[in-house]
Protein backbone atom coordinates (compact mmCIF):
# COMPACT_ATOMS: atom_id res chain seq x y z
CA UNK A 1 0.00 0.00 0.00
CA UNK A 2 1.31 3.44 -0.87
CA UNK A 3 1.26 6.25 1.60
CA UNK A 4 -0.17 9.50 0.24
CA UNK A 5 2.60 12.05 -0.11
CA UNK A 6 2.57 15.81 -0.44
CA UNK A 7 2.72 17.30 -3.90
CA UNK A 8 6.06 18.73 -5.00
CA UNK A 9 6.84 22.26 -3.95
CA UNK A 10 7.92 24.28 -6.97
CA UNK A 11 11.66 24.68 -7.31
CA UNK A 12 11.55 28.26 -6.11
CA UNK A 13 9.21 27.60 -3.19
CA UNK A 14 10.87 28.77 -0.02
CA UNK A 15 10.97 25.97 2.50
CA UNK A 16 10.98 26.01 6.26
CA UNK A 17 11.82 23.31 8.72
CA UNK A 18 13.26 20.00 7.58
CA UNK A 19 12.34 18.78 4.12
CA UNK A 20 14.07 15.48 4.83
CA UNK A 21 14.27 13.64 8.14
CA UNK A 22 15.52 10.13 8.76
CA UNK A 23 14.44 8.63 12.08
CA UNK A 24 15.81 5.44 13.63
CA UNK A 25 16.29 3.86 10.22
CA UNK A 26 17.38 0.24 10.11
CA UNK A 27 17.78 -2.35 7.38
CA UNK A 28 18.41 -6.03 7.88
CA UNK A 29 18.98 -8.26 4.87
CA UNK A 30 19.26 -12.02 5.40
CA UNK A 31 20.37 -11.61 9.00
CA UNK A 32 22.97 -8.95 8.17
CA UNK A 33 22.59 -5.45 9.57
CA UNK A 34 23.15 -3.04 6.68
CA UNK A 35 21.73 0.09 8.34
CA UNK A 36 21.29 0.70 12.04
CA UNK A 37 19.68 3.58 13.97
CA UNK A 38 20.33 6.11 11.21
CA UNK A 39 19.26 9.62 12.25
CA UNK A 40 19.55 12.63 9.96
CA UNK A 41 17.80 15.97 9.79
CA UNK A 42 18.51 17.98 6.64
CA UNK A 43 17.72 21.69 6.87
CA UNK A 44 15.75 23.36 4.10
CA UNK A 45 17.87 24.58 1.21
CA UNK A 46 21.06 23.13 2.65
CA UNK A 47 23.75 21.06 0.97
CA UNK A 48 24.82 18.13 3.13
CA UNK A 49 27.69 15.78 2.37
CA UNK A 50 27.73 12.09 3.25
CA UNK A 51 31.11 10.45 3.64
CA UNK A 52 32.34 7.12 4.96
CA UNK A 53 34.49 4.16 3.95
CA UNK A 54 33.48 1.75 1.20
CA UNK A 55 30.61 -0.46 2.32
CA UNK A 56 29.55 1.93 5.11
CA UNK A 57 25.98 2.02 3.78
CA UNK A 58 25.83 5.38 1.94
CA UNK A 59 24.26 4.08 -1.27
CA UNK A 60 21.95 1.81 0.72
CA UNK A 61 20.76 4.82 2.70
CA UNK A 62 19.98 6.61 -0.59
CA UNK A 63 18.17 3.49 -1.81
CA UNK A 64 15.98 3.53 1.29
CA UNK A 65 15.30 7.28 1.05
CA UNK A 66 14.36 6.99 -2.63
CA UNK A 67 12.19 3.93 -2.03
CA UNK A 68 14.19 1.24 -3.85
CA UNK A 69 14.61 -0.59 -0.55
CA UNK A 70 12.13 -0.77 2.31
CA UNK A 71 13.68 -0.34 5.76
CA UNK A 72 13.05 -2.88 8.48
CA UNK A 73 12.94 -0.14 11.15
CA UNK A 74 12.42 3.60 11.36
CA UNK A 75 10.93 6.28 9.14
CA UNK A 76 11.70 8.51 6.20
CA UNK A 77 9.93 11.86 6.52
CA UNK A 78 9.57 14.27 3.61
CA UNK A 79 8.12 17.69 4.37
CA UNK A 80 6.69 16.42 7.67
CA UNK A 81 4.95 13.48 6.01
CA UNK A 82 5.94 9.88 6.63
CA UNK A 83 6.85 8.44 3.20
CA UNK A 84 8.43 5.21 4.47
CA UNK A 85 5.90 3.08 2.60
CA UNK A 86 5.48 5.33 -0.46
CA UNK A 87 6.43 4.08 -3.94
CA UNK A 88 9.40 5.41 -5.92
CA UNK A 89 7.15 7.35 -8.37
CA UNK A 90 5.14 8.82 -5.48
CA UNK A 91 8.36 10.09 -3.92
CA UNK A 92 9.45 11.55 -7.26
CA UNK A 93 6.09 13.33 -7.53
CA UNK A 94 6.71 14.68 -4.04
CA UNK A 95 9.88 16.34 -5.29
CA UNK A 96 12.56 13.75 -4.51
CA UNK A 97 15.19 13.17 -7.19
CA UNK A 98 18.44 11.22 -7.28
CA UNK A 99 21.41 10.24 -9.36
CA UNK A 100 23.03 6.83 -9.17
CA UNK A 101 26.59 5.79 -8.40
CA UNK A 102 26.53 3.94 -11.74
CA UNK A 103 25.08 5.80 -14.69
CA UNK A 104 21.33 5.43 -15.20
CA UNK A 105 21.18 7.13 -18.61
CA UNK A 106 19.67 5.56 -21.71
CA UNK A 107 22.89 4.96 -23.69
CA UNK A 108 21.18 4.46 -27.07
CA UNK A 109 19.18 7.67 -26.84
CA UNK A 110 20.57 11.08 -27.67
CA UNK A 111 21.68 13.52 -25.02
CA UNK A 112 18.61 15.65 -25.76
CA UNK A 113 16.21 12.68 -25.66
CA UNK A 114 17.48 11.62 -22.24
CA UNK A 115 16.67 15.04 -20.79
CA UNK A 116 13.44 15.46 -22.75
CA UNK A 117 12.07 12.14 -21.48
CA UNK A 118 12.62 13.23 -17.87
CA UNK A 119 10.96 16.57 -18.60
CA UNK A 120 8.07 14.85 -20.41
CA UNK A 121 7.35 12.56 -17.44
CA UNK A 122 7.68 15.40 -14.97
CA UNK A 123 5.28 17.56 -16.99
CA UNK A 124 2.71 14.81 -16.67
CA UNK A 125 3.23 13.19 -20.06
CA UNK A 126 4.25 9.63 -20.83
CA UNK A 127 7.78 8.26 -20.80
CA UNK A 128 7.26 6.97 -24.32
CA UNK A 129 9.50 7.89 -27.21
CA UNK A 130 6.54 7.28 -29.49
CA UNK A 131 5.35 10.69 -28.46
CA UNK A 132 6.90 12.65 -31.34
CA UNK A 133 8.20 15.90 -29.93
CA UNK A 134 8.01 19.27 -31.60
CA UNK A 135 10.87 21.68 -31.19
CA UNK A 136 8.65 24.04 -29.26
CA UNK A 137 6.82 21.65 -26.95
CA UNK A 138 7.24 22.28 -23.22
CA UNK A 139 9.37 19.19 -22.58
CA UNK A 140 11.76 19.99 -25.41
CA UNK A 141 12.10 23.61 -24.32
CA UNK A 142 12.78 22.52 -20.77
CA UNK A 143 15.34 19.98 -22.01
CA UNK A 144 17.21 22.64 -23.98
CA UNK A 145 17.19 24.94 -20.96
CA UNK A 146 18.72 22.24 -18.73
CA UNK A 147 21.31 21.22 -21.34
CA UNK A 148 22.34 24.85 -21.55
CA UNK A 149 22.77 25.02 -17.76
CA UNK A 150 25.20 22.09 -17.72
CA UNK A 151 26.92 23.20 -20.93
CA UNK A 152 25.96 20.26 -23.13
CA UNK A 153 23.80 21.97 -25.77
CA UNK A 154 26.40 21.40 -28.46
CA UNK A 155 26.24 17.65 -27.80
CA UNK A 156 22.47 17.33 -27.96
CA UNK A 157 22.47 14.87 -30.88
CA UNK A 158 25.26 12.60 -29.59
CA UNK A 159 24.25 9.23 -28.18
CA UNK A 160 24.43 9.32 -24.39
CA UNK A 161 26.48 6.11 -24.39
CA UNK A 162 29.15 7.73 -26.59
CA UNK A 163 29.95 10.84 -24.55
CA UNK A 164 32.79 11.12 -22.02
CA UNK A 165 32.38 10.08 -18.42
CA UNK A 166 32.46 13.68 -17.21
CA UNK A 167 29.81 14.68 -19.74
CA UNK A 168 27.64 11.73 -18.63
CA UNK A 169 27.74 13.08 -15.08
CA UNK A 170 26.71 16.52 -16.38
CA UNK A 171 23.92 14.91 -18.37
CA UNK A 172 22.67 13.14 -15.25
CA UNK A 173 22.46 16.53 -13.55
CA UNK A 174 20.51 17.89 -16.54
CA UNK A 175 18.11 14.92 -16.32
CA UNK A 176 17.65 15.63 -12.62
CA UNK A 177 17.08 19.35 -13.27
CA UNK A 178 14.46 18.44 -15.89
CA UNK A 179 12.41 16.66 -13.21
CA UNK A 180 12.37 19.91 -11.16
CA UNK A 181 13.16 17.85 -8.06
CA UNK A 182 13.46 19.98 -4.93
CA UNK A 183 15.14 17.39 -2.67
CA UNK A 184 18.08 15.86 -4.44
CA UNK A 185 20.30 12.88 -3.62
CA UNK A 186 23.60 12.72 -5.52
CA UNK A 187 25.59 9.50 -5.26
CA UNK A 188 29.23 10.25 -6.09
CA UNK A 189 28.53 12.80 -8.83
CA UNK A 190 32.24 13.35 -9.37
CA UNK A 191 33.41 9.74 -9.39
CA UNK A 192 35.73 9.13 -12.33
CA UNK A 193 35.36 12.69 -13.59
CA UNK A 194 38.50 14.27 -15.09
CA UNK A 195 39.89 17.05 -12.91
CA UNK A 196 39.11 19.62 -15.61
CA UNK A 197 35.40 18.78 -15.35
CA UNK A 198 35.16 19.03 -11.56
CA UNK A 199 34.74 22.83 -11.41
CA UNK A 200 31.84 22.71 -13.88
CA UNK A 201 30.04 20.01 -11.91
CA UNK A 202 30.62 21.83 -8.63
CA UNK A 203 29.10 24.94 -10.26
CA UNK A 204 26.05 22.93 -11.38
CA UNK A 205 25.56 21.55 -7.87
CA UNK A 206 25.93 25.00 -6.28
CA UNK A 207 23.39 26.41 -8.74
CA UNK A 208 20.88 23.71 -7.82
CA UNK A 209 21.12 24.86 -4.23
CA UNK A 210 21.45 28.62 -4.64
CA UNK A 211 19.38 29.34 -7.73
CA UNK A 212 16.84 26.53 -7.64
CA UNK A 213 16.56 26.43 -3.86
CA UNK A 214 17.06 22.65 -3.79
CA UNK A 215 17.94 20.74 -0.64
CA UNK A 216 20.80 18.39 -1.48
CA UNK A 217 22.35 15.32 0.08
CA UNK A 218 25.54 14.24 -1.63
CA UNK A 219 27.83 11.23 -1.24
CA UNK A 220 31.33 12.01 -2.41
CA UNK A 221 34.76 10.48 -1.91
CA UNK A 222 36.53 13.65 -3.13
CA UNK A 223 36.78 15.01 0.40
CA UNK A 224 38.52 18.30 -0.44
CA UNK A 225 35.89 19.20 -3.02
CA UNK A 226 33.07 18.15 -0.70
CA UNK A 227 34.34 20.02 2.34
CA UNK A 228 34.48 23.28 0.39
CA UNK A 229 30.96 22.83 -0.93
CA UNK A 230 28.71 21.64 1.88
CA UNK A 231 27.37 23.20 5.06
CA UNK A 232 27.26 19.97 7.03
CA UNK A 233 28.76 16.52 6.73
CA UNK A 234 27.26 13.22 7.89
CA UNK A 235 29.82 10.50 8.49
CA UNK A 236 28.65 6.92 7.98
CA UNK A 237 30.45 3.98 9.47
CA UNK A 238 29.23 0.38 9.66
CA UNK A 239 25.67 1.27 8.67
CA UNK A 240 25.12 4.20 10.99
CA UNK A 241 25.84 7.93 11.18
CA UNK A 242 28.57 8.47 13.74
CA UNK A 243 28.90 12.26 13.34
CA UNK A 244 26.91 15.08 11.75
CA UNK A 245 28.47 18.52 11.91
CA UNK A 246 30.14 21.37 10.01
CA UNK A 247 33.08 20.39 7.76
CA UNK A 248 35.51 22.10 10.11
CA UNK A 249 34.30 20.23 13.20
CA UNK A 250 34.11 16.96 11.27
CA UNK A 251 37.76 17.26 10.24
CA UNK A 252 38.72 17.83 13.87
CA UNK A 253 36.59 14.98 15.24
CA UNK A 254 38.82 12.15 16.49
CA UNK A 255 36.03 9.58 16.08
CA UNK A 256 35.74 10.54 12.42
CA UNK A 257 39.47 10.47 11.83
CA UNK A 258 39.52 7.02 13.33
CA UNK A 259 36.59 5.71 11.26
CA UNK A 260 37.45 7.36 7.99
CA UNK A 261 41.20 7.20 8.05
CA UNK A 262 41.32 3.86 9.86
CA UNK A 263 43.57 5.15 12.60
CA UNK A 264 42.02 3.24 15.45
CA UNK A 265 38.85 2.00 17.07
CA UNK A 266 35.63 3.97 16.57
CA UNK A 267 33.74 2.35 19.35
CA UNK A 268 31.13 1.46 16.71
CA UNK A 269 31.10 -2.06 15.39
CA UNK A 270 29.16 -3.58 12.52
CA UNK A 271 26.49 -5.96 13.75
N1 LIG B 1 20.70 -5.77 -1.46
C1 LIG B 1 21.71 -6.08 -0.65
N2 LIG B 1 21.83 -7.32 -0.12
C2 LIG B 1 22.82 -7.64 0.73
N3 LIG B 1 23.78 -6.79 1.10
C3 LIG B 1 23.74 -5.55 0.60
C4 LIG B 1 22.70 -5.11 -0.30
N4 LIG B 1 22.92 -3.82 -0.61
C5 LIG B 1 24.04 -3.46 0.05
N5 LIG B 1 24.53 -4.49 0.77
C6 LIG B 1 25.71 -4.45 1.64
O1 LIG B 1 25.55 -3.31 2.46
C7 LIG B 1 26.80 -2.69 2.73
C8 LIG B 1 26.73 -1.24 2.37
O2 LIG B 1 26.79 -1.10 0.94
P1 LIG B 1 26.68 0.29 0.22
O3 LIG B 1 26.73 0.04 -1.24
O4 LIG B 1 25.51 1.02 0.75
O5 LIG B 1 28.02 1.02 0.70
P2 LIG B 1 28.61 2.43 0.30
O6 LIG B 1 28.85 3.18 1.56
O7 LIG B 1 27.75 3.09 -0.73
O8 LIG B 1 30.01 2.03 -0.33
P3 LIG B 1 30.84 2.68 -1.55
O9 LIG B 1 31.57 3.84 -0.94
O10 LIG B 1 31.79 1.59 -1.95
O11 LIG B 1 29.89 3.05 -2.64
C9 LIG B 1 27.85 -3.49 1.97
O12 LIG B 1 28.44 -4.39 2.85
C10 LIG B 1 27.04 -4.20 0.89
O13 LIG B 1 27.64 -5.40 0.52
MG1 LIG C 1 28.01 3.65 -2.68
CSV table of N, CA, C and O and ligand atoms in Angstrom, one decimal, residues 29 34 52-60 101 188 221, ligand 1:
chain,number,residue,atom,x,y,z
A,29,UNK,N,19.2,-7.4,6.0
A,29,UNK,CA,19.0,-8.3,4.9
A,29,UNK,C,19.6,-9.6,5.2
A,29,UNK,O,20.8,-9.7,5.4
A,34,UNK,N,22.5,-3.9,7.7
A,34,UNK,CA,23.2,-3.0,6.7
A,34,UNK,C,23.0,-1.6,7.2
A,34,UNK,O,24.0,-0.8,7.0
A,52,UNK,N,32.2,8.4,4.2
A,52,UNK,CA,32.3,7.1,5.0
A,52,UNK,C,33.1,6.1,4.1
A,52,UNK,O,33.1,6.2,2.9
A,53,UNK,N,33.7,5.1,4.7
A,53,UNK,CA,34.5,4.2,4.0
A,53,UNK,C,33.6,3.3,3.0
A,53,UNK,O,32.4,3.3,3.2
A,54,UNK,N,34.2,2.6,2.1
A,54,UNK,CA,33.5,1.7,1.2
A,54,UNK,C,32.7,0.7,2.0
A,54,UNK,O,33.2,0.2,3.0
A,55,UNK,N,31.4,0.5,1.6
A,55,UNK,CA,30.6,-0.5,2.3
A,55,UNK,C,30.0,0.1,3.6
A,55,UNK,O,29.3,-0.7,4.3
A,56,UNK,N,30.1,1.4,3.9
A,56,UNK,CA,29.6,1.9,5.1
A,56,UNK,C,28.0,2.0,5.1
A,56,UNK,O,27.4,2.1,6.1
A,57,UNK,N,27.4,2.0,3.9
A,57,UNK,CA,26.0,2.0,3.8
A,57,UNK,C,25.4,3.3,3.1
A,57,UNK,O,24.2,3.5,3.2
A,58,UNK,N,26.3,4.1,2.5
A,58,UNK,CA,25.8,5.4,1.9
A,58,UNK,C,24.8,5.2,0.8
A,58,UNK,O,23.7,5.8,0.8
A,59,UNK,N,25.2,4.3,-0.2
A,59,UNK,CA,24.3,4.1,-1.3
A,59,UNK,C,23.0,3.4,-0.8
A,59,UNK,O,21.9,3.7,-1.2
A,60,UNK,N,23.1,2.5,0.2
A,60,UNK,CA,22.0,1.8,0.7
A,60,UNK,C,21.0,2.8,1.4
A,60,UNK,O,19.8,2.7,1.2
A,101,UNK,N,25.1,5.9,-8.4
A,101,UNK,CA,26.6,5.8,-8.4
A,101,UNK,C,27.1,5.3,-9.8
A,101,UNK,O,28.1,5.7,-10.3
A,188,UNK,N,27.9,10.1,-5.5
A,188,UNK,CA,29.2,10.2,-6.1
A,188,UNK,C,29.2,10.9,-7.5
A,188,UNK,O,29.6,10.3,-8.5
A,221,UNK,N,33.5,10.9,-2.5
A,221,UNK,CA,34.8,10.5,-1.9
A,221,UNK,C,35.8,11.5,-2.1
A,221,UNK,O,36.9,11.5,-1.5
B,1,LIG,N1,20.7,-5.8,-1.5
B,1,LIG,C1,21.7,-6.1,-0.6
B,1,LIG,N2,21.8,-7.3,-0.1
B,1,LIG,C2,22.8,-7.6,0.7
B,1,LIG,N3,23.8,-6.8,1.1
B,1,LIG,C3,23.7,-5.5,0.6
B,1,LIG,C4,22.7,-5.1,-0.3
B,1,LIG,N4,22.9,-3.8,-0.6
B,1,LIG,C5,24.0,-3.5,0.1
B,1,LIG,N5,24.5,-4.5,0.8
B,1,LIG,C6,25.7,-4.5,1.6
B,1,LIG,O1,25.6,-3.3,2.5
B,1,LIG,C7,26.8,-2.7,2.7
B,1,LIG,C8,26.7,-1.2,2.4
B,1,LIG,O2,26.8,-1.1,0.9
B,1,LIG,P1,26.7,0.3,0.2
B,1,LIG,O3,26.7,0.0,-1.2
B,1,LIG,O4,25.5,1.0,0.7
B,1,LIG,O5,28.0,1.0,0.7
B,1,LIG,P2,28.6,2.4,0.3
B,1,LIG,O6,28.9,3.2,1.6
B,1,LIG,O7,27.7,3.1,-0.7
B,1,LIG,O8,30.0,2.0,-0.3
B,1,LIG,P3,30.8,2.7,-1.5
B,1,LIG,O9,31.6,3.8,-0.9
B,1,LIG,O10,31.8,1.6,-2.0
B,1,LIG,O11,29.9,3.0,-2.6
B,1,LIG,C9,27.9,-3.5,2.0
B,1,LIG,O12,28.4,-4.4,2.9
B,1,LIG,C10,27.0,-4.2,0.9
B,1,LIG,O13,27.6,-5.4,0.5
